[in-house]
Tab-separated table of C-alpha atoms and ligand atoms in Angstrom:
chain	number	residue	atom	x	y	z
Z	83	MET	CA	-5.711	-11.708	38.818
Z	84	ASP	CA	-2.250	-10.095	38.660
Z	85	ASN	CA	-0.331	-9.837	35.432
Z	86	ASN	CA	2.114	-12.643	36.249
Z	87	THR	CA	-0.651	-15.082	37.034
Z	88	ARG	CA	-2.439	-14.050	33.857
Z	89	LEU	CA	0.740	-14.648	31.846
Z	90	GLN	CA	1.177	-18.059	33.484
Z	91	TYR	CA	-2.377	-18.975	32.467
Z	92	LEU	CA	-1.710	-17.743	28.955
Z	93	GLU	CA	1.540	-19.683	28.835
Z	94	ALA	CA	-0.239	-22.831	29.965
Z	95	MET	CA	-2.661	-22.307	27.106
Z	96	GLY	CA	0.215	-21.789	24.640
Z	97	ILE	CA	-0.696	-18.140	24.114
Z	98	ASP	CA	2.663	-16.787	25.325
Z	99	VAL	CA	4.191	-17.708	21.971
Z	100	TRP	CA	1.697	-15.520	20.161
Z	101	VAL	CA	2.217	-12.634	22.579
Z	102	SER	CA	6.018	-12.596	22.182
Z	103	LYS	CA	5.746	-13.116	18.418
Z	104	GLN	CA	3.369	-10.192	18.188
Z	105	LYS	CA	5.761	-8.069	20.282
Z	106	ALA	CA	8.710	-9.014	18.090
Z	107	GLN	CA	6.671	-8.187	14.972
Z	108	ASN	CA	5.703	-4.798	16.400
Z	109	GLU	CA	9.340	-4.016	17.228
Z	110	GLU	CA	10.442	-5.099	13.766
Z	111	LEU	CA	7.702	-2.959	12.248
Z	112	GLN	CA	8.760	0.029	14.331
Z	113	SER	CA	12.400	-0.162	13.199
Z	114	PHE	CA	11.211	-0.615	9.610
Z	115	TYR	CA	9.118	2.544	9.953
Z	116	GLU	CA	12.126	4.447	11.234
Z	117	GLU	CA	14.160	3.717	8.079
Z	118	LYS	CA	14.234	6.815	5.933
Z	119	VAL	CA	12.800	6.564	2.428
Z	120	VAL	CA	14.704	8.442	-0.235
Z	121	ILE	CA	13.041	9.113	-3.559
Z	122	ASP	CA	15.455	10.842	-5.896
Z	123	THR	CA	13.378	12.848	-8.358
Z	124	ASN	CA	16.577	14.214	-9.930
Z	125	SER	CA	17.979	10.793	-10.660
Z	126	ASN	CA	20.417	11.441	-13.494
Z	127	ASP	CA	20.838	7.928	-14.850
Z	128	LYS	CA	20.389	8.945	-18.478
Z	129	THR	CA	21.899	5.715	-19.831
Z	130	LYS	CA	18.515	4.042	-20.035
Z	131	SER	CA	15.286	5.337	-21.495
Z	132	LEU	CA	12.262	5.543	-19.231
Z	133	GLU	CA	10.652	2.674	-21.141
Z	134	ASP	CA	13.771	0.522	-20.575
Z	135	LYS	CA	13.657	1.260	-16.885
Z	136	TRP	CA	9.977	0.249	-16.723
Z	137	SER	CA	10.604	-2.973	-18.675
Z	138	LEU	CA	13.564	-3.936	-16.482
Z	139	LEU	CA	11.610	-3.261	-13.325
Z	140	GLN	CA	8.579	-5.187	-14.550
Z	141	LYS	CA	10.780	-8.176	-15.456
Z	142	GLU	CA	12.526	-8.049	-12.089
Z	143	VAL	CA	9.158	-8.066	-10.292
Z	144	ALA	CA	7.791	-10.894	-12.459
Z	145	GLU	CA	10.804	-13.060	-11.566
Z	146	CYS	CA	11.011	-12.033	-7.902
Z	147	VAL	CA	11.714	-14.769	-5.350
Z	148	LYS	CA	12.727	-12.480	-2.459
Z	149	CYS	CA	10.048	-13.805	-0.091
Z	150	THR	CA	7.953	-16.914	0.302
Z	151	LEU	CA	4.905	-15.342	-1.377
Z	152	CYS	CA	6.492	-16.335	-4.689
Z	153	ASN	CA	5.597	-19.946	-3.852
Z	154	THR	CA	1.874	-19.310	-3.615
Z	155	ARG	CA	1.289	-16.754	-6.359
Z	156	GLU	CA	-0.069	-17.461	-9.797
Z	157	GLN	CA	1.713	-14.364	-11.061
Z	158	THR	CA	2.929	-10.995	-9.784
Z	159	VAL	CA	0.662	-7.949	-10.049
Z	160	PHE	CA	2.937	-5.122	-11.098
Z	161	GLY	CA	0.506	-2.214	-11.366
Z	162	SER	CA	-1.481	-0.630	-14.151
Z	163	GLY	CA	-2.400	2.672	-15.724
Z	164	ASN	CA	-0.752	5.838	-16.936
Z	165	LYS	CA	2.990	5.940	-16.297
Z	166	ASN	CA	2.866	9.743	-16.506
Z	167	ALA	CA	-0.039	10.027	-14.100
Z	168	ASP	CA	-0.459	12.921	-11.687
Z	169	TRP	CA	-2.453	10.639	-9.385
Z	170	MET	CA	-1.084	7.378	-8.000
Z	171	PHE	CA	-3.317	5.060	-5.957
Z	172	ILE	CA	-1.540	2.511	-3.775
Z	173	GLY	CA	-3.410	-0.366	-2.170
Z	174	GLU	CA	-2.346	-3.273	0.008
Z	175	ALA	CA	-1.841	-6.454	-1.999
Z	176	PRO	CA	-3.446	-8.358	-4.854
Z	177	GLY	CA	-6.281	-10.715	-3.950
Z	178	GLN	CA	-7.394	-13.919	-5.604
Z	179	ASN	CA	-8.877	-12.287	-8.744
Z	180	GLU	CA	-5.869	-10.042	-9.240
Z	181	ASP	CA	-3.501	-13.003	-8.850
Z	182	VAL	CA	-5.320	-14.785	-11.685
Z	183	GLU	CA	-5.658	-11.762	-13.994
Z	184	GLY	CA	-2.357	-10.009	-13.195
Z	185	LYS	CA	-4.041	-6.617	-12.678
Z	186	PRO	CA	-4.708	-4.647	-9.472
Z	187	PHE	CA	-8.096	-3.829	-7.968
Z	188	LEU	CA	-10.571	-6.044	-9.817
Z	189	GLY	CA	-14.089	-7.231	-8.942
Z	190	GLN	CA	-16.460	-5.320	-6.675
Z	191	VAL	CA	-13.620	-3.668	-4.758
Z	192	GLY	CA	-12.007	-2.557	-8.014
Z	193	ASP	CA	-15.336	-1.245	-9.334
Z	194	LEU	CA	-15.729	0.900	-6.244
Z	195	LEU	CA	-12.182	2.235	-6.606
Z	196	THR	CA	-12.967	3.081	-10.247
Z	197	GLU	CA	-16.099	4.916	-9.043
Z	198	MET	CA	-13.967	6.859	-6.564
Z	199	ILE	CA	-11.514	7.791	-9.322
Z	200	ARG	CA	-14.401	8.926	-11.547
Z	201	SER	CA	-15.805	11.032	-8.737
Z	202	VAL	CA	-12.780	13.309	-9.028
Z	203	GLY	CA	-13.283	13.648	-12.782
Z	204	LEU	CA	-10.615	11.139	-13.809
Z	205	GLU	CA	-10.724	7.865	-15.708
Z	206	ARG	CA	-9.089	4.734	-14.316
Z	207	ASP	CA	-6.641	4.656	-17.253
Z	208	SER	CA	-5.464	8.174	-16.507
Z	209	VAL	CA	-4.148	7.322	-13.021
Z	210	TYR	CA	-1.615	4.714	-11.925
Z	211	ILE	CA	-2.667	1.927	-9.563
Z	212	ALA	CA	-0.230	-0.248	-7.638
Z	213	ASN	CA	0.020	-2.113	-4.363
Z	214	ILE	CA	2.461	-2.325	-1.457
Z	215	LEU	CA	2.907	-6.024	-2.276
Z	216	LYS	CA	3.162	-7.443	-5.778
Z	217	CYS	CA	2.044	-10.920	-4.722
Z	218	LYS	CA	-1.168	-12.274	-3.254
Z	219	VAL	CA	-1.049	-13.122	0.446
Z	220	PRO	CA	-2.758	-16.502	0.880
Z	221	ASN	CA	-6.134	-16.363	2.628
Z	222	ASN	CA	-6.103	-12.544	2.495
Z	223	LYS	CA	-3.858	-12.406	5.577
Z	224	LYS	CA	-2.223	-9.183	6.691
Z	225	PRO	CA	1.186	-8.756	4.980
Z	226	LYS	CA	4.200	-9.629	7.143
Z	227	VAL	CA	6.985	-7.120	7.752
Z	228	GLU	CA	9.509	-9.206	5.813
Z	229	GLU	CA	7.113	-9.366	2.845
Z	230	ILE	CA	6.638	-5.591	2.865
Z	231	LYS	CA	10.394	-5.076	3.177
Z	232	SER	CA	11.154	-7.425	0.274
Z	233	CYS	CA	8.731	-5.594	-1.957
Z	234	GLN	CA	9.178	-1.971	-0.966
Z	235	ASN	CA	11.983	-1.126	-3.340
Z	236	TYR	CA	9.831	-2.075	-6.342
Z	237	LEU	CA	7.138	0.378	-5.273
Z	238	HIS	CA	9.690	3.097	-4.538
Z	239	GLN	CA	11.108	2.674	-8.032
Z	240	GLN	CA	7.602	2.940	-9.502
Z	241	ILE	CA	7.015	6.149	-7.548
Z	242	GLN	CA	10.364	7.516	-8.664
Z	243	LEU	CA	9.605	6.760	-12.322
Z	244	ILE	CA	6.099	8.233	-12.218
Z	245	GLN	CA	6.781	11.171	-9.901
Z	246	PRO	CA	3.065	11.693	-9.282
Z	247	LYS	CA	1.676	14.987	-8.014
Z	248	ILE	CA	-0.306	13.107	-5.370
Z	249	ILE	CA	-0.275	9.664	-3.792
Z	250	LEU	CA	-3.523	8.216	-2.491
Z	251	ALA	CA	-2.802	5.608	0.155
Z	252	VAL	CA	-5.740	3.226	-0.085
Z	253	GLY	CA	-6.494	1.666	3.287
Z	254	ARG	CA	-4.659	1.209	6.550
Z	255	ILE	CA	-1.800	-1.050	5.478
Z	256	ALA	CA	-0.837	1.199	2.562
Z	257	ALA	CA	-1.115	4.315	4.710
Z	258	GLN	CA	0.912	2.973	7.615
Z	259	THR	CA	3.591	1.494	5.371
Z	260	LEU	CA	4.006	4.603	3.223
Z	261	LEU	CA	3.990	6.961	6.178
Z	262	GLY	CA	6.077	4.792	8.473
Z	263	THR	CA	3.662	4.853	11.364
Z	264	ASN	CA	1.272	2.588	13.170
Z	265	GLN	CA	-1.309	5.316	13.830
Z	266	PRO	CA	-4.883	4.234	13.041
Z	267	LEU	CA	-6.356	5.220	9.700
Z	268	SER	CA	-8.959	7.408	11.373
Z	269	GLU	CA	-6.095	9.632	12.577
Z	270	LEU	CA	-4.194	9.562	9.290
Z	271	ARG	CA	-7.058	10.589	6.999
Z	272	GLY	CA	-8.286	14.151	6.610
Z	273	VAL	CA	-4.860	15.810	6.281
Z	274	THR	CA	-2.168	16.009	3.606
Z	275	HIS	CA	1.053	14.152	4.451
Z	276	GLN	CA	4.319	14.081	2.532
Z	277	PHE	CA	5.739	10.817	1.229
Z	278	ALA	CA	9.541	10.740	1.605
Z	279	GLY	CA	9.282	14.430	2.390
Z	280	ILE	CA	8.472	15.426	-1.181
Z	281	ILE	CA	5.268	13.921	-2.570
Z	282	PRO	CA	1.903	14.955	-1.074
Z	283	LEU	CA	-0.022	11.939	0.214
Z	284	VAL	CA	-3.660	11.662	1.227
Z	285	VAL	CA	-5.054	8.621	3.022
Z	286	ILE	CA	-8.430	7.195	2.008
Z	287	TYR	CA	-10.542	4.320	3.280
Z	288	HIS	CA	-10.095	1.063	1.381
Z	289	PRO	CA	-13.018	0.258	-0.962
Z	290	ALA	CA	-13.268	-3.217	0.613
Z	291	TYR	CA	-13.967	-1.488	3.945
Z	292	LEU	CA	-16.410	0.941	2.317
Z	293	LEU	CA	-18.414	-1.956	0.896
Z	294	ARG	CA	-19.046	-2.954	4.517
Z	295	SER	CA	-19.367	0.561	5.962
Z	296	LEU	CA	-21.200	2.710	3.448
Z	297	LEU	CA	-21.550	5.525	5.994
Z	298	GLU	CA	-17.827	6.254	5.641
Z	299	LYS	CA	-18.252	7.091	1.926
Z	300	LYS	CA	-18.731	10.737	2.801
Z	301	LYS	CA	-15.292	10.847	4.441
Z	302	VAL	CA	-13.674	9.434	1.303
Z	303	TRP	CA	-15.373	12.145	-0.705
Z	304	GLN	CA	-13.889	14.763	1.656
Z	305	ASP	CA	-10.430	13.166	1.406
Z	306	LEU	CA	-10.616	13.089	-2.400
Z	307	GLN	CA	-11.529	16.783	-2.364
Z	308	LEU	CA	-8.440	17.390	-0.256
Z	309	ALA	CA	-6.362	15.570	-2.875
Z	310	ILE	CA	-7.867	17.663	-5.692
Z	311	LYS	CA	-6.936	20.857	-3.859
Z	312	GLN	CA	-3.409	19.579	-3.422
Z	313	VAL	CA	-3.002	18.749	-7.121
Z	314	GLU	CA	-4.447	22.100	-8.185
Z	315	LYS	CA	-2.073	24.073	-5.945
V	410	URA	N1	-6.920	-5.620	-4.831
V	410	URA	C1	-5.753	-4.939	-4.929
V	410	URA	O1	-5.121	-4.933	-5.976
V	410	URA	N2	-5.332	-4.284	-3.847
V	410	URA	C2	-5.975	-4.249	-2.702
V	410	URA	O2	-5.532	-3.590	-1.758
V	410	URA	C3	-7.194	-4.960	-2.628
V	410	URA	C4	-7.638	-5.639	-3.703
């Protein structure tokens, strides 16, 4: 069957809409990736204390109505941990438990992330944990480009305030968003990247994936070792 005939069949089945939507989403994602991220570590706004900046940001996030996820959330999940951390872990989006409790990475997935943090000799409270999105995506769907775009400035401000020595991108969505690429995670892990050209970033498998694929645990261990080396440089 030639491509045109195949497309006609798909159209007759109503699948053309999905195909063009997917294409449009990919194009939108690509142009989003091409936007340059600027993190100004020398920001000289000395008019506000660091604590004021954190409080203002947290309030802004809590009241955010920039995308439709505000209609389905119980509350925003800002992030948690040490605001002076050397290590910053960034996941995808809060799930159901996190939406109820207001904290990132809870339950079994959170326990495994805590175990991963401990494996590098750190406590969960000594690192900072945040997500690409501050709101739950209903039914655990993949975040949409417009949702990521609406939220990205909040995360960039968090990174700018913390100025971590290393960012751990937890899972594919976090890795692709932070690095501005749609390369698969298997190609992104195992090397040190730079976020916004200045902060070392290592990609690790998401604990939710590891719970299903225990054999990949070894690779996370290797990636965490890579991060340790980077911090100790
Ligand atoms: N919980 C989070 O806070 N983030 C994830 O990516 C997954 C679960």
